[in-house]
Structure formats: C-alpha cells, structure tokens
PDB file of C-alpha atoms in Angstrom:
ATOM      1  CA  MET A  15     120.071  77.806  82.426  1.00 92.00           C
ATOM      2  CA  GLU A  16     117.189  76.994  80.139  1.00 96.00           C
ATOM      3  CA  ILE A  17     114.398  75.654  82.330  1.00 98.00           C
ATOM      4  CA  LYS A  18     112.503  73.952  79.521  1.00 97.00           C
ATOM      5  CA  GLY A  19     113.645  70.340  79.367  1.00 97.00           C
ATOM      6  CA  ALA A  20     115.960  70.705  82.357  1.00 98.00           C
ATOM      7  CA  VAL A  21     115.744  68.322  85.335  1.00 98.00           C
ATOM      8  CA  PHE A  22     115.263  69.453  88.925  1.00 98.00           C
ATOM      9  CA  ILE A  23     115.071  67.775  92.279  1.00 98.00           C
ATOM     10  CA  VAL A  24     113.047  69.717  94.841  1.00 98.00           C
ATOM     11  CA  THR A  25     113.217  68.166  98.293  1.00 98.00           C
ATOM     12  CA  GLY A  26     110.209  68.503 100.584  1.00 97.00           C
ATOM     13  CA  SER A  27     108.027  69.484  97.618  1.00 98.00           C
ATOM     14  CA  ALA A  28     104.645  67.963  98.484  1.00 97.00           C
ATOM     15  CA  THR A  29     103.408  71.184 100.056  1.00 95.00           C
ATOM     16  CA  GLY A  30     104.372  74.774 100.836  1.00 94.00           C
ATOM     17  CA  LEU A  31     107.345  76.463  99.246  1.00 96.00           C
ATOM     18  CA  GLY A  32     108.693  73.270  97.736  1.00 97.00           C
ATOM     19  CA  ALA A  33     105.407  72.662  95.901  1.00 97.00           C
ATOM     20  CA  SER A  34     105.353  76.273  94.683  1.00 97.00           C
ATOM     21  CA  VAL A  35     108.894  75.919  93.317  1.00 98.00           C
ATOM     22  CA  ALA A  36     108.030  72.635  91.602  1.00 98.00           C
ATOM     23  CA  ARG A  37     104.958  74.166  89.957  1.00 98.00           C
ATOM     24  CA  ARG A  38     106.902  77.198  88.745  1.00 98.00           C
ATOM     25  CA  LEU A  39     109.628  75.037  87.207  1.00 98.00           C
ATOM     26  CA  ALA A  40     107.030  72.793  85.576  1.00 98.00           C
ATOM     27  CA  GLY A  41     105.202  75.808  84.189  1.00 98.00           C
ATOM     28  CA  LYS A  42     108.400  76.704  82.335  1.00 98.00           C
ATOM     29  CA  GLY A  43     108.689  73.188  80.917  1.00 98.00           C
ATOM     30  CA  GLY A  44     110.960  71.756  83.607  1.00 98.00           C
ATOM     31  CA  ARG A  45     111.051  68.121  84.664  1.00 98.00           C
ATOM     32  CA  VAL A  46     110.786  67.751  88.408  1.00 98.00           C
ATOM     33  CA  VAL A  47     111.347  65.107  91.121  1.00 98.00           C
ATOM     34  CA  ILE A  48     108.678  65.649  93.763  1.00 98.00           C
ATOM     35  CA  ASN A  49     110.056  64.463  97.108  1.00 98.00           C
ATOM     36  CA  TYR A  50     108.074  63.709 100.260  1.00 98.00           C
ATOM     37  CA  THR A  51     108.353  61.677 103.434  1.00 96.00           C
ATOM     38  CA  ARG A  52     104.753  61.378 104.685  1.00 93.00           C
ATOM     39  CA  SER A  53     102.500  63.602 102.570  1.00 92.00           C
ATOM     40  CA  MET A  54     101.915  61.206  99.673  1.00 96.00           C
ATOM     41  CA  ALA A  55      98.475  62.539  98.751  1.00 97.00           C
ATOM     42  CA  GLU A  56      99.726  66.113  98.613  1.00 97.00           C
ATOM     43  CA  ALA A  57     102.770  65.000  96.589  1.00 98.00           C
ATOM     44  CA  GLU A  58     100.478  63.336  94.053  1.00 98.00           C
ATOM     45  CA  GLU A  59      98.443  66.558  93.828  1.00 98.00           C
ATOM     46  CA  THR A  60     101.598  68.583  93.218  1.00 98.00           C
ATOM     47  CA  ALA A  61     102.775  66.150  90.544  1.00 98.00           C
ATOM     48  CA  ALA A  62      99.395  66.388  88.857  1.00 98.00           C
ATOM     49  CA  ALA A  63      99.548  70.165  88.945  1.00 98.00           C
ATOM     50  CA  CYS A  64     103.043  70.061  87.376  1.00 98.00           C
ATOM     51  CA  ALA A  65     101.683  67.910  84.519  1.00 97.00           C
ATOM     52  CA  GLU A  66      98.761  70.294  83.942  1.00 97.00           C
ATOM     53  CA  LEU A  67     101.220  73.181  83.718  1.00 97.00           C
ATOM     54  CA  GLY A  68     103.131  71.457  80.949  1.00 95.00           C
ATOM     55  CA  GLY A  69     106.016  69.899  82.820  1.00 97.00           C
ATOM     56  CA  GLU A  70     106.851  66.368  83.843  1.00 97.00           C
ATOM     57  CA  ALA A  71     107.076  65.074  87.361  1.00 98.00           C
ATOM     58  CA  ILE A  72     107.921  61.856  89.226  1.00 98.00           C
ATOM     59  CA  LEU A  73     107.439  61.102  92.897  1.00 98.00           C
ATOM     60  CA  CYS A  74     110.191  59.980  95.275  1.00 98.00           C
ATOM     61  CA  ARG A  75     109.547  59.122  98.888  1.00 98.00           C
ATOM     62  CA  ALA A  76     112.859  59.732 100.640  1.00 98.00           C
ATOM     63  CA  ASP A  77     114.255  61.091 103.887  1.00 98.00           C
ATOM     64  CA  VAL A  78     117.130  63.480 103.173  1.00 98.00           C
ATOM     65  CA  SER A  79     118.700  62.721 106.559  1.00 98.00           C
ATOM     66  CA  VAL A  80     119.448  59.222 105.128  1.00 98.00           C
ATOM     67  CA  ASP A  81     122.347  59.289 102.706  1.00 98.00           C
ATOM     68  CA  GLU A  82     121.155  56.276 100.709  1.00 98.00           C
ATOM     69  CA  ASP A  83     117.791  57.948 100.214  1.00 98.00           C
ATOM     70  CA  CYS A  84     119.543  61.013  98.799  1.00 98.00           C
ATOM     71  CA  ARG A  85     121.626  58.940  96.422  1.00 98.00           C
ATOM     72  CA  ARG A  86     118.492  56.974  95.390  1.00 98.00           C
ATOM     73  CA  MET A  87     116.670  60.223  94.597  1.00 98.00           C
ATOM     74  CA  ALA A  88     119.518  61.329  92.379  1.00 98.00           C
ATOM     75  CA  ARG A  89     119.586  57.910  90.639  1.00 98.00           C
ATOM     76  CA  GLY A  90     115.837  58.143  90.047  1.00 98.00           C
ATOM     77  CA  ALA A  91     116.257  61.434  88.175  1.00 98.00           C
ATOM     78  CA  LEU A  92     119.145  60.086  86.130  1.00 98.00           C
ATOM     79  CA  ASP A  93     117.356  56.810  85.326  1.00 98.00           C
ATOM     80  CA  ARG A  94     114.292  58.743  84.120  1.00 98.00           C
ATOM     81  CA  TRP A  95     115.860  61.705  82.305  1.00 98.00           C
ATOM     82  CA  GLY A  96     119.610  61.109  82.142  1.00 98.00           C
ATOM     83  CA  ARG A  97     120.666  64.357  83.768  1.00 98.00           C
ATOM     84  CA  ILE A  98     120.257  66.644  86.809  1.00 98.00           C
ATOM     85  CA  ASP A  99     120.401  70.402  86.258  1.00 98.00           C
ATOM     86  CA  GLY A 100     119.137  71.813  89.469  1.00 98.00           C
ATOM     87  CA  LEU A 101     118.656  70.965  93.153  1.00 98.00           C
ATOM     88  CA  VAL A 102     116.469  72.876  95.599  1.00 98.00           C
ATOM     89  CA  ASN A 103     117.236  71.875  99.154  1.00 98.00           C
ATOM     90  CA  ASN A 104     113.860  72.710 100.656  1.00 98.00           C
ATOM     91  CA  ALA A 105     113.180  69.861 103.090  1.00 98.00           C
ATOM     92  CA  ALA A 106     113.342  71.185 106.638  1.00 96.00           C
ATOM     93  CA  ARG A 107     112.465  70.299 110.184  1.00 95.00           C
ATOM     94  CA  SER A 108     111.748  72.420 113.242  1.00 93.00           C
ATOM     95  CA  LYS A 109     109.989  72.510 116.578  1.00 93.00           C
ATOM     96  CA  ILE A 110     108.205  75.510 118.027  1.00 92.00           C
ATOM     97  CA  VAL A 111     109.853  76.287 121.341  1.00 96.00           C
ATOM     98  CA  ALA A 112     110.158  79.698 123.024  1.00 96.00           C
ATOM     99  CA  HIS A 113     113.821  80.717 122.968  1.00 97.00           C
ATOM    100  CA  ALA A 114     113.849  81.409 126.703  1.00 98.00           C
ATOM    101  CA  ASP A 115     112.664  77.872 127.421  1.00 98.00           C
ATOM    102  CA  LEU A 116     116.051  76.184 127.452  1.00 98.00           C
ATOM    103  CA  GLU A 117     114.503  72.987 128.794  1.00 98.00           C
ATOM    104  CA  GLY A 118     112.184  72.818 125.816  1.00 98.00           C
ATOM    105  CA  LEU A 119     114.856  71.425 123.471  1.00 98.00           C
ATOM    106  CA  THR A 120     116.752  68.170 123.899  1.00 98.00           C
ATOM    107  CA  ALA A 121     119.947  66.944 122.279  1.00 98.00           C
ATOM    108  CA  GLU A 122     117.753  64.665 120.179  1.00 98.00           C
ATOM    109  CA  ASP A 123     115.765  67.689 118.949  1.00 98.00           C
ATOM    110  CA  PHE A 124     119.022  69.351 117.810  1.00 98.00           C
ATOM    111  CA  GLU A 125     120.223  66.136 116.155  1.00 98.00           C
ATOM    112  CA  GLN A 126     116.977  65.612 114.249  1.00 98.00           C
ATOM    113  CA  ILE A 127     116.730  69.220 113.089  1.00 98.00           C
ATOM    114  CA  PHE A 128     120.368  69.382 111.988  1.00 98.00           C
ATOM    115  CA  ALA A 129     120.077  65.956 110.310  1.00 98.00           C
ATOM    116  CA  VAL A 130     117.514  67.325 107.868  1.00 98.00           C
ATOM    117  CA  ASN A 131     118.312  71.026 107.617  1.00 98.00           C
ATOM    118  CA  VAL A 132     122.109  70.758 107.361  1.00 98.00           C
ATOM    119  CA  THR A 133     123.321  67.202 106.865  1.00 98.00           C
ATOM    120  CA  GLY A 134     120.417  66.455 104.482  1.00 98.00           C
ATOM    121  CA  ALA A 135     121.239  69.456 102.312  1.00 98.00           C
ATOM    122  CA  TYR A 136     124.912  68.385 102.229  1.00 99.00           C
ATOM    123  CA  GLN A 137     124.048  64.813 101.321  1.00 98.00           C
ATOM    124  CA  MET A 138     121.752  65.944  98.493  1.00 99.00           C
ATOM    125  CA  ALA A 139     124.452  68.271  97.117  1.00 99.00           C
ATOM    126  CA  ARG A 140     126.930  65.415  97.264  1.00 98.00           C
ATOM    127  CA  ALA A 141     124.482  63.078  95.466  1.00 98.00           C
ATOM    128  CA  VAL A 142     123.864  65.385  92.514  1.00 98.00           C
ATOM    129  CA  THR A 143     127.395  66.766  92.095  1.00 98.00           C
ATOM    130  CA  PRO A 144     128.880  64.020  89.869  1.00 98.00           C
ATOM    131  CA  ALA A 145     126.124  64.401  87.288  1.00 98.00           C
ATOM    132  CA  MET A 146     126.297  68.197  87.289  1.00 98.00           C
ATOM    133  CA  LYS A 147     130.107  68.181  87.054  1.00 98.00           C
ATOM    134  CA  GLU A 148     129.972  65.771  84.150  1.00 98.00           C
ATOM    135  CA  GLN A 149     127.457  67.989  82.347  1.00 97.00           C
ATOM    136  CA  GLY A 150     129.558  71.076  83.094  1.00 97.00           C
ATOM    137  CA  LEU A 151     126.557  72.957  84.449  1.00 97.00           C
ATOM    138  CA  GLY A 152     124.325  72.888  87.499  1.00 98.00           C
ATOM    139  CA  ALA A 153     122.718  75.038  90.161  1.00 98.00           C
ATOM    140  CA  ILE A 154     121.868  74.396  93.783  1.00 98.00           C
ATOM    141  CA  VAL A 155     119.562  76.569  95.875  1.00 98.00           C
ATOM    142  CA  ASN A 156     119.391  76.009  99.646  1.00 98.00           C
ATOM    143  CA  ILE A 157     116.222  77.197 101.287  1.00 98.00           C
ATOM    144  CA  SER A 158     117.451  78.792 104.433  1.00 98.00           C
ATOM    145  CA  SER A 159     115.831  81.428 106.633  1.00 96.00           C
ATOM    146  CA  GLY A 160     116.293  84.912 107.972  1.00 94.00           C
ATOM    147  CA  SER A 161     116.593  83.107 111.328  1.00 94.00           C
ATOM    148  CA  GLY A 162     120.081  82.154 110.246  1.00 96.00           C
ATOM    149  CA  PHE A 163     121.080  85.833 110.512  1.00 96.00           C
ATOM    150  CA  THR A 164     118.938  87.015 113.415  1.00 95.00           C
ATOM    151  CA  GLY A 165     118.889  83.981 115.669  1.00 96.00           C
ATOM    152  CA  SER A 166     115.101  84.286 115.878  1.00 92.00           C
ATOM    153  CA  GLY A 167     112.470  81.885 114.540  1.00 89.00           C
ATOM    154  CA  SER A 168     110.564  78.830 115.704  1.00 91.00           C
ATOM    155  CA  SER A 169     113.359  77.561 118.009  1.00 96.00           C
ATOM    156  CA  ILE A 170     117.025  78.082 118.827  1.00 98.00           C
ATOM    157  CA  ALA A 171     117.845  74.754 117.193  1.00 98.00           C
ATOM    158  CA  TYR A 172     116.143  75.801 113.965  1.00 97.00           C
ATOM    159  CA  ALA A 173     117.917  79.185 113.904  1.00 97.00           C
ATOM    160  CA  ALA A 174     121.261  77.525 114.553  1.00 98.00           C
ATOM    161  CA  SER A 175     120.672  75.039 111.749  1.00 98.00           C
ATOM    162  CA  LYS A 176     119.903  77.810 109.237  1.00 98.00           C
ATOM    163  CA  GLY A 177     123.005  79.694 110.297  1.00 98.00           C
ATOM    164  CA  ALA A 178     124.978  76.566 109.562  1.00 98.00           C
ATOM    165  CA  LEU A 179     123.222  76.177 106.197  1.00 98.00           C
ATOM    166  CA  ASN A 180     124.154  79.715 105.260  1.00 98.00           C
ATOM    167  CA  THR A 181     127.814  79.008 106.033  1.00 98.00           C
ATOM    168  CA  MET A 182     127.689  75.689 104.161  1.00 98.00           C
ATOM    169  CA  THR A 183     126.306  77.557 101.123  1.00 98.00           C
ATOM    170  CA  LEU A 184     129.494  79.589 101.037  1.00 98.00           C
ATOM    171  CA  SER A 185     131.677  76.480 101.440  1.00 98.00           C
ATOM    172  CA  LEU A 186     129.885  74.580  98.639  1.00 98.00           C
ATOM    173  CA  ALA A 187     129.929  77.572  96.325  1.00 98.00           C
ATOM    174  CA  ARG A 188     133.724  77.583  96.512  1.00 98.00           C
ATOM    175  CA  ALA A 189     134.127  73.845  96.405  1.00 98.00           C
ATOM    176  CA  LEU A 190     131.791  73.162  93.449  1.00 98.00           C
ATOM    177  CA  ALA A 191     132.735  76.080  91.159  1.00 98.00           C
ATOM    178  CA  PRO A 192     133.045  76.685  88.268  1.00 98.00           C
ATOM    179  CA  GLU A 193     130.485  74.136  87.028  1.00 98.00           C
ATOM    180  CA  ILE A 194     127.940  74.429  89.849  1.00 98.00           C
ATOM    181  CA  ARG A 195     126.527  77.616  91.355  1.00 98.00           C
ATOM    182  CA  VAL A 196     125.320  77.410  94.982  1.00 98.00           C
ATOM    183  CA  ASN A 197     123.104  80.038  96.587  1.00 98.00           C
ATOM    184  CA  ALA A 198     120.628  80.295  99.442  1.00 98.00           C
ATOM    185  CA  VAL A 199     117.227  81.995  99.691  1.00 98.00           C
ATOM    186  CA  CYS A 200     116.295  83.172 103.163  1.00 97.00           C
ATOM    187  CA  PRO A 201     112.594  83.833 103.599  1.00 94.00           C
ATOM    188  CA  GLY A 202     111.033  85.498 106.606  1.00 88.00           C
ATOM    189  CA  VAL A 203     107.807  84.198 108.045  1.00 83.00           C
ATOM    190  CA  MET A 204     105.693  82.591 105.343  1.00 81.00           C
ATOM    191  CA  GLN A 205     101.997  81.848 105.254  1.00 82.00           C
ATOM    192  CA  THR A 206     102.207  78.051 105.300  1.00 76.00           C
ATOM    193  CA  ARG A 207     100.393  75.063 106.698  1.00 78.00           C
ATOM    194  CA  TRP A 208     103.314  74.381 109.009  1.00 72.00           C
ATOM    195  CA  TRP A 209     102.822  77.660 110.913  1.00 72.00           C
ATOM    196  CA  ARG A 210      99.045  77.276 110.825  1.00 79.00           C
ATOM    197  CA  GLU A 211      99.183  73.782 112.336  1.00 79.00           C
ATOM    198  CA  GLY A 212     101.942  74.616 114.765  1.00 76.00           C
ATOM    199  CA  LEU A 213     100.301  77.684 116.251  1.00 79.00           C
ATOM    200  CA  GLY A 214      96.632  76.744 115.768  1.00 85.00           C
ATOM    201  CA  GLU A 215      94.176  78.687 113.654  1.00 80.00           C
ATOM    202  CA  GLU A 216      93.286  81.211 116.328  1.00 79.00           C
ATOM    203  CA  ASN A 217      96.915  82.158 117.079  1.00 85.00           C
ATOM    204  CA  TYR A 218      98.100  81.907 113.468  1.00 85.00           C
ATOM    205  CA  THR A 219      96.060  84.758 112.053  1.00 84.00           C
ATOM    206  CA  GLY A 220      97.204  87.214 114.684  1.00 86.00           C
ATOM    207  CA  PHE A 221     100.814  86.034 114.324  1.00 81.00           C
ATOM    208  CA  ILE A 222     100.830  86.659 110.588  1.00 86.00           C
ATOM    209  CA  GLU A 223      99.172  90.054 110.972  1.00 89.00           C
ATOM    210  CA  ARG A 224     101.631  91.218 113.601  1.00 90.00           C
ATOM    211  CA  TYR A 225     104.583  90.053 111.524  1.00 87.00           C
ATOM    212  CA  ALA A 226     103.343  91.828 108.382  1.00 91.00           C
ATOM    213  CA  GLU A 227     102.702  95.034 110.282  1.00 93.00           C
ATOM    214  CA  ARG A 228     106.292  95.330 111.491  1.00 92.00           C
ATOM    215  CA  THR A 229     107.934  94.739 108.122  1.00 93.00           C
ATOM    216  CA  PRO A 230     108.810  97.751 105.972  1.00 93.00           C
ATOM    217  CA  LEU A 231     106.705  96.393 103.078  1.00 93.00           C
ATOM    218  CA  LYS A 232     103.786  95.511 105.401  1.00 93.00           C
ATOM    219  CA  ALA A 233     103.595  91.985 104.105  1.00 92.00           C
ATOM    220  CA  ALA A 234     104.055  88.431 105.291  1.00 88.00           C
ATOM    221  CA  GLY A 235     105.800  86.012 102.962  1.00 82.00           C
ATOM    222  CA  HIS A 236     103.968  83.647 100.643  1.00 89.00           C
ATOM    223  CA  PRO A 237     105.463  80.518  99.036  1.00 93.00           C
ATOM    224  CA  ASP A 238     104.616  81.701  95.499  1.00 94.00           C
ATOM    225  CA  ILE A 239     106.540  84.944  96.003  1.00 94.00           C
ATOM    226  CA  VAL A 240     109.613  83.263  97.453  1.00 95.00           C
ATOM    227  CA  ALA A 241     109.514  80.641  94.658  1.00 97.00           C
ATOM    228  CA  GLU A 242     110.056  83.402  92.097  1.00 97.00           C
ATOM    229  CA  THR A 243     113.496  84.159  93.567  1.00 97.00           C
ATOM    230  CA  VAL A 244     114.392  80.434  93.691  1.00 98.00           C
ATOM    231  CA  VAL A 245     113.565  80.000  90.025  1.00 98.00           C
ATOM    232  CA  TRP A 246     115.457  83.156  89.106  1.00 97.00           C
ATOM    233  CA  LEU A 247     118.588  81.791  90.782  1.00 98.00           C
ATOM    234  CA  MET A 248     118.237  78.722  88.570  1.00 97.00           C
ATOM    235  CA  GLU A 249     117.677  80.415  85.233  1.00 96.00           C
ATOM    236  CA  GLY A 250     118.744  84.020  85.353  1.00 92.00           C
ATOM    237  CA  ALA A 251     121.632  84.424  87.776  1.00 96.00           C
ATOM    238  CA  GLU A 252     124.527  83.264  85.622  1.00 95.00           C
ATOM    239  CA  HIS A 253     127.190  85.107  87.649  1.00 97.00           C
ATOM    240  CA  VAL A 254     125.660  84.690  91.082  1.00 98.00           C
ATOM    241  CA  THR A 255     127.092  82.156  93.499  1.00 98.00           C
ATOM    242  CA  GLY A 256     127.679  82.042  97.240  1.00 98.00           C
ATOM    243  CA  GLU A 257     124.883  84.485  97.937  1.00 98.00           C
ATOM    244  CA  THR A 258     122.280  84.369 100.734  1.00 97.00           C
ATOM    245  CA  ILE A 259     119.319  86.381  99.534  1.00 97.00           C
ATOM    246  CA  GLN A 260     116.743  87.556 102.090  1.00 96.00           C
ATOM    247  CA  VAL A 261     113.181  87.504 100.774  1.00 95.00           C
ATOM    248  CA  ASP A 262     111.359  88.810 103.812  1.00 92.00           C
ATOM    249  CA  ALA A 263     109.487  92.039 102.981  1.00 91.00           C
ATOM    250  CA  GLY A 264     112.407  93.873 104.614  1.00 94.00           C
ATOM    251  CA  SER A 265     111.946  92.388 108.068  1.00 91.00           C
ATOM    252  CA  HIS A 266     115.725  92.145 108.496  1.00 92.00           C
ATOM    253  CA  LEU A 267     115.862  95.975 108.387  1.00 91.00           C
ATOM    254  CA  VAL A 268     113.746  96.375 111.514  1.00 87.00           C
TER     255      VAL A 268
END
C-alpha cells in the first residue's frame, strides 16, 4: 500500500500509541481520522502535529463500543476523502486489578472492557469493510497485547479480551481475504500516560525499570517503536495476514 494519499482511521488516537501511529502515517503523506472519546484537547494537538508533518487529519469523537459511532466514523472518512485504505483498532479499555483479587472485577467491568477491546474492533472492521472491498484493497491492524498470550497484564478481564482479539484477528483474516489483510500487533508494557496515571508517578518508574530489566533486550516499549511495526503492516507486508506480532523487547521469551 502506498501511504501517501491513502486514508486511515486510527481509533483511540488522541494520545499514546494511537497518536504515534497517526503521526507516522501523516509523515508519509497519509490522511488520518483522529478518534477520541474524552481527550479533545490532545486530539486537536495530534491533528495539528499530523498537519505539520505533511498529512491531513480530521477529528471524530466516537465511542467504538457503539455501532452507530463506528459507522459514523467510516462515513466521515468517506465523505471527506472518498475512500478508506487502512484501519488501526487501537482504542482500548482496562482496569488495574491484581489477578489474585477475584472480587476486584465485576461482570460490568468485563462487559465494558470487552465492549471496547473486542466488540468495538469488530464493529469498526465491519464499518470499513464495504469500502475496502469495493476498492479491492485494504488493511486492518488490531492493537492487541502480549497479555493475550500470557494471561498477564493489568487485569484478568483485559488479558481475556486481548486473547479474544487475537482469535478474532484470525477469523477476520480468513473472512475478509483476499481484498483485506488483517493482522495484530501485540506490545508488551509501554511507557504511556495510562500506566503512569494508573500506578502513580512513584510506582510507575520502578515498574518500568523492573519490566525492562527482565526483558532480553533490556527495554520497555515505547509508542513510537511499536508504531513502526503498525505502519509496516500497512505499507510493506503485502503477503502477511492473520499474524499476531509481538513487539515486546522479547519479554515473551522469559
């Protein structure tokens, strides 16, 4: 896929990995829908950065757990640019709960996490599929997690949702071929605002240092590094579909 002039929807792209992906696509001349639910100021900053990098960007406030919002986001891209070439399902939800604390998660927690991490990704894929099929070309990248393989992570509900997303990636790759490629990127722990706010500044630094020390590459993830793999799956992986790629400094080897 030629990124220059192509149209991409990146869900949850106001901050973190989604913002990094949007900026990288814009830097290659891509046109990007910046999606957010609450972080409007940050979304505007990301859109401005995309413009400075030579791309185009529009904002769309939408909740991917709501099907009509997903369809509206797709319509917004089509109304503006007439096509959709790529979708990055980055929007995610979690809750930090020790895995041994079985009383720490409710049925509502599971429903809310799965509604965004799994159902939302499915609804977005469904919303963009007609345009991609009509064009004869498209790529979807689901942002999953190493938690989907290991059962670790911020909570059991989160890990379970990412395991489901990995499985759904395989299902969609079969169902949407040959026009649409579907892959997943599975980061390990990343240095993001979400972890910093969830753990608190004092705990966050030690958490990141301990994680990095136990990985074979002695590194903690960073959104800009993971974004490189996401963009490669869009533009350079012509024969790659149904893959779940772990970008985790080798932490899955430990």
